[in-house]
Coordinates of C-alpha atoms in Angstrom, one line a residue:
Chain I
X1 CA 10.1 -32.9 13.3
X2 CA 12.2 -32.0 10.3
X3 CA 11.1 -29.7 7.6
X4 CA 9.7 -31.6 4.2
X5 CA 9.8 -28.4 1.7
X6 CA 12.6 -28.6 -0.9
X7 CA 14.0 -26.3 0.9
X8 CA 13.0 -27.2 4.1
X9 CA 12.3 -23.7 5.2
X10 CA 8.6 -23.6 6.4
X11 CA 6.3 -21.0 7.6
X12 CA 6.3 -20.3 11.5
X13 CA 2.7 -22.5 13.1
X14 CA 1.5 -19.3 14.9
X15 CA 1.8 -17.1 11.8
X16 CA 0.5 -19.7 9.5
X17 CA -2.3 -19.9 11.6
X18 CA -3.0 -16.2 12.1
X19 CA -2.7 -15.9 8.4
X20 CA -5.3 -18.5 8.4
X21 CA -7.6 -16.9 10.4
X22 CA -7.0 -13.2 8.2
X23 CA -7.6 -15.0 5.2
X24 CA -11.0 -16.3 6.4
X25 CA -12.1 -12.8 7.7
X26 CA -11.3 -11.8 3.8
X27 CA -12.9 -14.6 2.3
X28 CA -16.0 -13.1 4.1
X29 CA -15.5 -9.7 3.0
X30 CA -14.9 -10.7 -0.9
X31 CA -18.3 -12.4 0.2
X32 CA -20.0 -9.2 1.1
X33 CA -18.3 -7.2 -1.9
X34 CA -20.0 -10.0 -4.5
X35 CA -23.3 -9.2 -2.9
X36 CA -22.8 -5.7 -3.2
X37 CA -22.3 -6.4 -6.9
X38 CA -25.7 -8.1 -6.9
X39 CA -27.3 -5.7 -6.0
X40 CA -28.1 -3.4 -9.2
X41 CA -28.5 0.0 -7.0
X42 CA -24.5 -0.3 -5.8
X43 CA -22.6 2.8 -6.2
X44 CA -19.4 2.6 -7.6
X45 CA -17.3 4.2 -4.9
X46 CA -19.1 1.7 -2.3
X47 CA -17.3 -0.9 -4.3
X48 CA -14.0 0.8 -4.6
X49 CA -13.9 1.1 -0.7
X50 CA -14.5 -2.0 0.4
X51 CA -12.2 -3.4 -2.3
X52 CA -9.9 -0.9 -0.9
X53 CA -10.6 -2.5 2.7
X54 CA -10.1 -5.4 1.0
X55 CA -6.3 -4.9 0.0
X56 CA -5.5 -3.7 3.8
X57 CA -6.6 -6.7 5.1
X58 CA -4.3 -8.6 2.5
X59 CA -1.5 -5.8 3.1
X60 CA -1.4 -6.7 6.9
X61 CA -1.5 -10.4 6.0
X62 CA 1.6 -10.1 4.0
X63 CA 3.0 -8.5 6.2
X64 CA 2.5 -10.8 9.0
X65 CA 4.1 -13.6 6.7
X66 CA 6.8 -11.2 5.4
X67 CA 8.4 -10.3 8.7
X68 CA 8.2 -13.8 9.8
X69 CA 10.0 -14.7 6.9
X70 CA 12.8 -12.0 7.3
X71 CA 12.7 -13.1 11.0
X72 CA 13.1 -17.3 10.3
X73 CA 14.8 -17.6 7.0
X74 CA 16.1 -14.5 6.1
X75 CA 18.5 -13.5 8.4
X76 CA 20.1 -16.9 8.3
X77 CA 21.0 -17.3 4.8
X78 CA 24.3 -16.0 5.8
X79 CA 24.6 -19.5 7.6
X80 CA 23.0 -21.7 5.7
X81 CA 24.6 -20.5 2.2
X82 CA 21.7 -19.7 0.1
X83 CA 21.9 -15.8 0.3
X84 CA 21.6 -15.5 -3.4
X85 CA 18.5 -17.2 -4.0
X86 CA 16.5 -16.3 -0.7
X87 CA 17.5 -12.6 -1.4
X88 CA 16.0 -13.1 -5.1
X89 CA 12.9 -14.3 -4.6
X90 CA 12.3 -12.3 -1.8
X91 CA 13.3 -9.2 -4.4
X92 CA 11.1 -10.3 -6.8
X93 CA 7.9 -10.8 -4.0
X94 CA 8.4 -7.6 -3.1
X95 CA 8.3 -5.8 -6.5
X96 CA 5.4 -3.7 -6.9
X97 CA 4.3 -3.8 -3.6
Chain H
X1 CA -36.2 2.6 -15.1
X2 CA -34.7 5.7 -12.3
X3 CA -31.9 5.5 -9.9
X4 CA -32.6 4.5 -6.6
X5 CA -29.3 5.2 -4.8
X6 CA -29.5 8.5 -2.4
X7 CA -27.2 10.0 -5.2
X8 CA -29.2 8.5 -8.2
X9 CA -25.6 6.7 -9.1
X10 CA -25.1 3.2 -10.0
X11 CA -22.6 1.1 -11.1
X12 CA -23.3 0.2 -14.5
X13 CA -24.5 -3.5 -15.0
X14 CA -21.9 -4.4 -17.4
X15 CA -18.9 -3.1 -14.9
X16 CA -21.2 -5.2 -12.8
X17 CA -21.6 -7.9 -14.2
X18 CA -17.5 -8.5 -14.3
X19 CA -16.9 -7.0 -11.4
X20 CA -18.8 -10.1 -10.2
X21 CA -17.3 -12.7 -12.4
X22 CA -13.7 -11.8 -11.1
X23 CA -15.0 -11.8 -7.4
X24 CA -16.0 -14.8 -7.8
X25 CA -12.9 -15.8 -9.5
X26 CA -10.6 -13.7 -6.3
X27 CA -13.3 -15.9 -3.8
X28 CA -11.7 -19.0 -5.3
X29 CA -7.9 -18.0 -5.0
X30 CA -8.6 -16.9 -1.4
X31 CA -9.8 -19.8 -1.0
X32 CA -6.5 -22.1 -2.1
X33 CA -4.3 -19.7 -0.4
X34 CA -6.2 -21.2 2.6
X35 CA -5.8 -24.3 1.6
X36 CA -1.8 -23.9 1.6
X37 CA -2.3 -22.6 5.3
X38 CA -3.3 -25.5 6.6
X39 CA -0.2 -27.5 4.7
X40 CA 2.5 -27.2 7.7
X41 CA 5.2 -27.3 5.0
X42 CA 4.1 -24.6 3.5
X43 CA 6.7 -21.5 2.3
X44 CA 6.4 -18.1 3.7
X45 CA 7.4 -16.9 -0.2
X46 CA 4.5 -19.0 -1.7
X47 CA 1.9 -17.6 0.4
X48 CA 3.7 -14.1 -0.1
X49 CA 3.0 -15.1 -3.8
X50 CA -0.1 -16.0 -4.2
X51 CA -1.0 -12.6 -1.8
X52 CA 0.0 -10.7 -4.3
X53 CA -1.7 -12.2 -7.3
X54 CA -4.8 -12.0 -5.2
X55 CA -3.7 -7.9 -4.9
X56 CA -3.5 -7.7 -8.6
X57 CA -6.7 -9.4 -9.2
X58 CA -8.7 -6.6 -6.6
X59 CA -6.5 -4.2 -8.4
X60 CA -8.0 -5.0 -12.1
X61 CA -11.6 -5.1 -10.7
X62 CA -10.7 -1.8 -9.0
X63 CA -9.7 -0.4 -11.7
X64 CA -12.3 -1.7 -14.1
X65 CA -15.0 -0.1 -11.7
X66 CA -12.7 3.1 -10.9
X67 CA -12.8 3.6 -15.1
X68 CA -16.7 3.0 -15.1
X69 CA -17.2 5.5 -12.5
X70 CA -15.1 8.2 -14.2
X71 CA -16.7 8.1 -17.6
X72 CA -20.4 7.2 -15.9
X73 CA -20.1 10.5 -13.0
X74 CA -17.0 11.9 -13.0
X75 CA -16.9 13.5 -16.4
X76 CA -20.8 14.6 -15.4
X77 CA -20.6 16.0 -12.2
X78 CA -20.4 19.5 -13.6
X79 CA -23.3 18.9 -15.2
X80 CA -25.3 17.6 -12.3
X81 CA -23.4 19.9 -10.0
X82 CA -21.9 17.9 -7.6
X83 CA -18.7 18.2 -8.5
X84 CA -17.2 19.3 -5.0
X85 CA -18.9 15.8 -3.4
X86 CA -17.7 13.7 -6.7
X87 CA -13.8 15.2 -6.3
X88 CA -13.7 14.3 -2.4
X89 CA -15.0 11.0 -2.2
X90 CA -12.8 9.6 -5.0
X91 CA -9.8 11.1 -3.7
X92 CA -10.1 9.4 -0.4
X93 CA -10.5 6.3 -2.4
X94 CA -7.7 6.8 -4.5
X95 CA -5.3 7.6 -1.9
X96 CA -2.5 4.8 -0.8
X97 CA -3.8 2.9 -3.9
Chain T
X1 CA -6.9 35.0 -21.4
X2 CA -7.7 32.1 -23.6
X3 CA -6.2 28.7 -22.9
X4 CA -3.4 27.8 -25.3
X5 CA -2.2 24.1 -25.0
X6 CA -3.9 22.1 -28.3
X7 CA -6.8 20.7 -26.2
X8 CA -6.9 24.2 -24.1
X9 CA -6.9 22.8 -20.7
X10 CA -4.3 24.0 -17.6
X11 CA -3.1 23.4 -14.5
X12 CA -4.8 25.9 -12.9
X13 CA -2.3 28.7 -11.4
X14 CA -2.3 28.4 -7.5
X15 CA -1.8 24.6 -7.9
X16 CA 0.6 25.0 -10.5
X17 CA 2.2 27.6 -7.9
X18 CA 2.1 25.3 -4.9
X19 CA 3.3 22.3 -7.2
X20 CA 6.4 24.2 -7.9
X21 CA 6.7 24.9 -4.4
X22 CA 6.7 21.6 -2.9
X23 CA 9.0 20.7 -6.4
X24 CA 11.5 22.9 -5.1
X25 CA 11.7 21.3 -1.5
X26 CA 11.8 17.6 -3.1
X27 CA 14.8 18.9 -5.3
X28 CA 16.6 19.9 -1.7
X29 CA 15.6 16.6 -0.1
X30 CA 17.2 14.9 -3.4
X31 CA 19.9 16.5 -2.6
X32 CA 20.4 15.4 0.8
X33 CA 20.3 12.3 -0.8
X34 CA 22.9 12.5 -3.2
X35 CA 25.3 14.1 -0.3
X36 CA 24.2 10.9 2.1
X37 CA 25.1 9.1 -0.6
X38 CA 28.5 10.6 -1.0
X39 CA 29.0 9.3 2.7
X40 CA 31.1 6.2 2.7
X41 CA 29.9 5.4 6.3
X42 CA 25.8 5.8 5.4
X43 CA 24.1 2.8 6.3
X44 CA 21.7 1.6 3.7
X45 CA 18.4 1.8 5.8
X46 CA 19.0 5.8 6.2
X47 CA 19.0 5.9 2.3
X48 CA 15.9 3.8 2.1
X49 CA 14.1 6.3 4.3
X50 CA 15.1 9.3 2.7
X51 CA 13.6 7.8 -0.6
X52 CA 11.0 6.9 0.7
X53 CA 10.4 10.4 2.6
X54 CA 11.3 12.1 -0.9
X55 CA 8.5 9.1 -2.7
X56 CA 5.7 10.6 0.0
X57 CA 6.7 14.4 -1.1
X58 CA 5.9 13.2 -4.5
X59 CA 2.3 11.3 -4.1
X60 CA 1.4 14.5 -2.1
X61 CA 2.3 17.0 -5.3
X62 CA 0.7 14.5 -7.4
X63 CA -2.1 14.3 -5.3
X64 CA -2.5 18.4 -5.6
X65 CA -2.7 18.1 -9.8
X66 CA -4.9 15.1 -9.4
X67 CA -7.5 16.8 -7.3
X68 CA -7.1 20.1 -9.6
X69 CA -7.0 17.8 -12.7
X70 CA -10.4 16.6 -11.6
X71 CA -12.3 19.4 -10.4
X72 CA -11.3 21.4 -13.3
X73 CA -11.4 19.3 -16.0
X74 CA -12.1 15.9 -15.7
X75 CA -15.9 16.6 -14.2
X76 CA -16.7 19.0 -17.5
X77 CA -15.6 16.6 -19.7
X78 CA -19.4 16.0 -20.6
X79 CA -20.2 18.9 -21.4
X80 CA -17.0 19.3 -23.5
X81 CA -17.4 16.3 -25.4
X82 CA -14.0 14.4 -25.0
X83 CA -15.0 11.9 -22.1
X84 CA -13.6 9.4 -23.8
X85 CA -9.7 11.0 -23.9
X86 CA -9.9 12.2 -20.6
X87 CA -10.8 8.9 -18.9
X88 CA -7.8 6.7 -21.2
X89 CA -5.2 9.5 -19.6
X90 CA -6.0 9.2 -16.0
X91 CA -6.8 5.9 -16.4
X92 CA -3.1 5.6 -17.5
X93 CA -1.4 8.1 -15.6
X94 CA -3.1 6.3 -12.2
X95 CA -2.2 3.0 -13.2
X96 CA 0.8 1.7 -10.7
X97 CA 0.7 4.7 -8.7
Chain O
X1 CA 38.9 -1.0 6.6
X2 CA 36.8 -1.2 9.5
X3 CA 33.1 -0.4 9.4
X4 CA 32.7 3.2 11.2
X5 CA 28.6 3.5 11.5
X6 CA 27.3 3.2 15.2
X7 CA 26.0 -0.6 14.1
X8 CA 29.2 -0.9 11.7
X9 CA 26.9 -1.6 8.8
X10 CA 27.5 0.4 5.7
X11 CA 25.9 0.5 2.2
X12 CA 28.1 -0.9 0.0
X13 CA 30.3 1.4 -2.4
X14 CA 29.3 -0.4 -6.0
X15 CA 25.5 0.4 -5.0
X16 CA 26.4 3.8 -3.3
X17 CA 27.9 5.2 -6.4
X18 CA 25.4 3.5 -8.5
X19 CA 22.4 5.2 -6.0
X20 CA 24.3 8.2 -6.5
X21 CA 24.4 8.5 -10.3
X22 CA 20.8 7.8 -10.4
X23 CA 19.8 10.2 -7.9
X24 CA 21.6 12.7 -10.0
X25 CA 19.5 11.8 -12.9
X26 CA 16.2 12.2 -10.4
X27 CA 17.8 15.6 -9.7
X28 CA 17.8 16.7 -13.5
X29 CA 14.4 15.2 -13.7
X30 CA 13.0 17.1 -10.9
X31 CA 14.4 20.2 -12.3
X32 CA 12.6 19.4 -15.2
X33 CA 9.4 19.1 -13.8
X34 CA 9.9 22.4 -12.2
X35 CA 10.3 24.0 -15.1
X36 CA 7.4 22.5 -16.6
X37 CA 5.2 24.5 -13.2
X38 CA 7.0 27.7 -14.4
X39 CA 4.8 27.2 -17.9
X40 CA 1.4 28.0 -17.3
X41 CA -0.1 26.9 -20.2
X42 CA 1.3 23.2 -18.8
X43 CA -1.5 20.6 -18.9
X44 CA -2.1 18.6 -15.1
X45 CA -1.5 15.2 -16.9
X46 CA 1.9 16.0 -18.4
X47 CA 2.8 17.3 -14.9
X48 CA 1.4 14.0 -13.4
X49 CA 3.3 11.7 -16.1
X50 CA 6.7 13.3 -14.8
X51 CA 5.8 12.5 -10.8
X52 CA 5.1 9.3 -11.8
X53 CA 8.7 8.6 -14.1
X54 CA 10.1 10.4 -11.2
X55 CA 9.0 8.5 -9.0
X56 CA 9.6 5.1 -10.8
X57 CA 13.1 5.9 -11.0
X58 CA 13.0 6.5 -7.3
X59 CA 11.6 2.6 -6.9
X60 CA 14.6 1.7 -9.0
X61 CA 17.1 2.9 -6.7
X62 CA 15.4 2.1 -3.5
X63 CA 15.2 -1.2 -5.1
X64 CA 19.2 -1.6 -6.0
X65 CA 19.6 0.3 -2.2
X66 CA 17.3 -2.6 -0.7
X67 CA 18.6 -5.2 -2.5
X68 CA 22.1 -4.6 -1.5
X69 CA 20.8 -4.3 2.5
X70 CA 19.0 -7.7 2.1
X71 CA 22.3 -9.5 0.3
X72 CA 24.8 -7.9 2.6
X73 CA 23.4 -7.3 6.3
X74 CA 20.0 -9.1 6.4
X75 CA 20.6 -12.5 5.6
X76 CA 24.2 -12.3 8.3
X77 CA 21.9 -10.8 11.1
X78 CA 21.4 -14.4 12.8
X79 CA 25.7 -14.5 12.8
X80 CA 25.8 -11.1 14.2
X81 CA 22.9 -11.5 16.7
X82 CA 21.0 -8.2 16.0
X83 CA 17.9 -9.8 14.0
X84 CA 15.2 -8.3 15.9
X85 CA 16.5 -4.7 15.3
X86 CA 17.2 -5.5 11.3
X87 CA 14.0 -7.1 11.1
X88 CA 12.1 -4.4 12.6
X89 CA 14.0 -1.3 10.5
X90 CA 13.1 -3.5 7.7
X91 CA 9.3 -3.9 8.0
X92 CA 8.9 0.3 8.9
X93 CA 11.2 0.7 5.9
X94 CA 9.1 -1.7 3.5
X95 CA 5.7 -0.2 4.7
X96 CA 3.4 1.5 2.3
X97 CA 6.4 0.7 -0.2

């Protein structure tokens, strides 16, 4: 199967699909944090740490899809000839983080 | 009408009320970033992207509700005197933010 | 001994003490840096850990005035009357951190 | 020249020097900040204004330090054959960044 991106550089199947599955578990806890927020008794700091929790859970996400990045596309930009603008974006991705 | 919270603290229902509203909002971006992993040609960087305008999304509710709890019981704690409680709990919360 | 500074509020002296401290250690560790960095054989991921070594000294001084900052100002900021300034600043000073 | 480093991978001179001159301006700054912990009328915020410039400057160079690895030993790790070590070094180094 050949890759169909512009690029053609793709995400790996096993980490697209435990990114899948991370992102689902966080759809559920935004779930639970806008609950929270309907509930007029919520403490602030009860919402700051499960927002917190939140962020981890995207943290390890990224992280997954980061090194598999590094891991597929990265480290071959040498060969392919697009060093430039994979090491860019990737810059850019990680600003901030 | 009192506080119910073992504290007597609440978030108030403005903060809320748009803490809410963006949840909602940060619900429906989790949601597409799904979406793109469960396109096979997807691109390690766009997820990596949109993971990180998901972060800064939690990051202004956080600190629109991290404000609100300041001026709402921080500044008052030494009033109340709970100061020692107050201090702990929202350093643990602030830390690796 | 009456506070001086135009809104009369100080680091409080054994953080101030301990901040200097730890100051003095991260100036070392900068140091190191600068002499790796005179190295024309360093590798690039030994500088990246040193920095980040020398960026963890820093959150945990900063960490030490925060938690001073709060206990011993920002929680009697009710009963002095300037909530509002107090909040803008550390809401500033924590943004990005 | 030949590389000399146990792996032969060395930080590249333009960004050393460049890493270098700026960690000699962090110095200055750090000095600064020290002798702002020597006045003890000094107000917490100012302190924690100066850790955080400090420490932006720090991002700076990790950033031009980082940059340099990715563009100049990441993206040839696939020719070389030593990905898994470069990718793992990487991800410890990029952690809490």
């Amino acid at each position: 199967m050949s890759d169909l991106g512009c690029h053609g550089l793709r995400l790996d199947p096993a980490t697209r699909e435990s990114a899948r599955r991370r992102l689902l578990s966080i759809k559920g806890h935004v779930e639970g944090v806008l609950r929270m927020c309907e509930d007029e008794t919520i403490y602030c700091v009860d919402v700051l740490k499960q927002i917190k929790a939140v962020q981890g859970a995207l943290d390890k996400v990224g992280g997954l899809v980061l090194q598999s990045h590094l891991r597929d596309h990265v480290v071959s930009a040498g060969q392919r000839g697009d060093t430039e603008s994979i090491v860019a974006e990737l810059m850019e991705v990680l600003k901030y983080r």
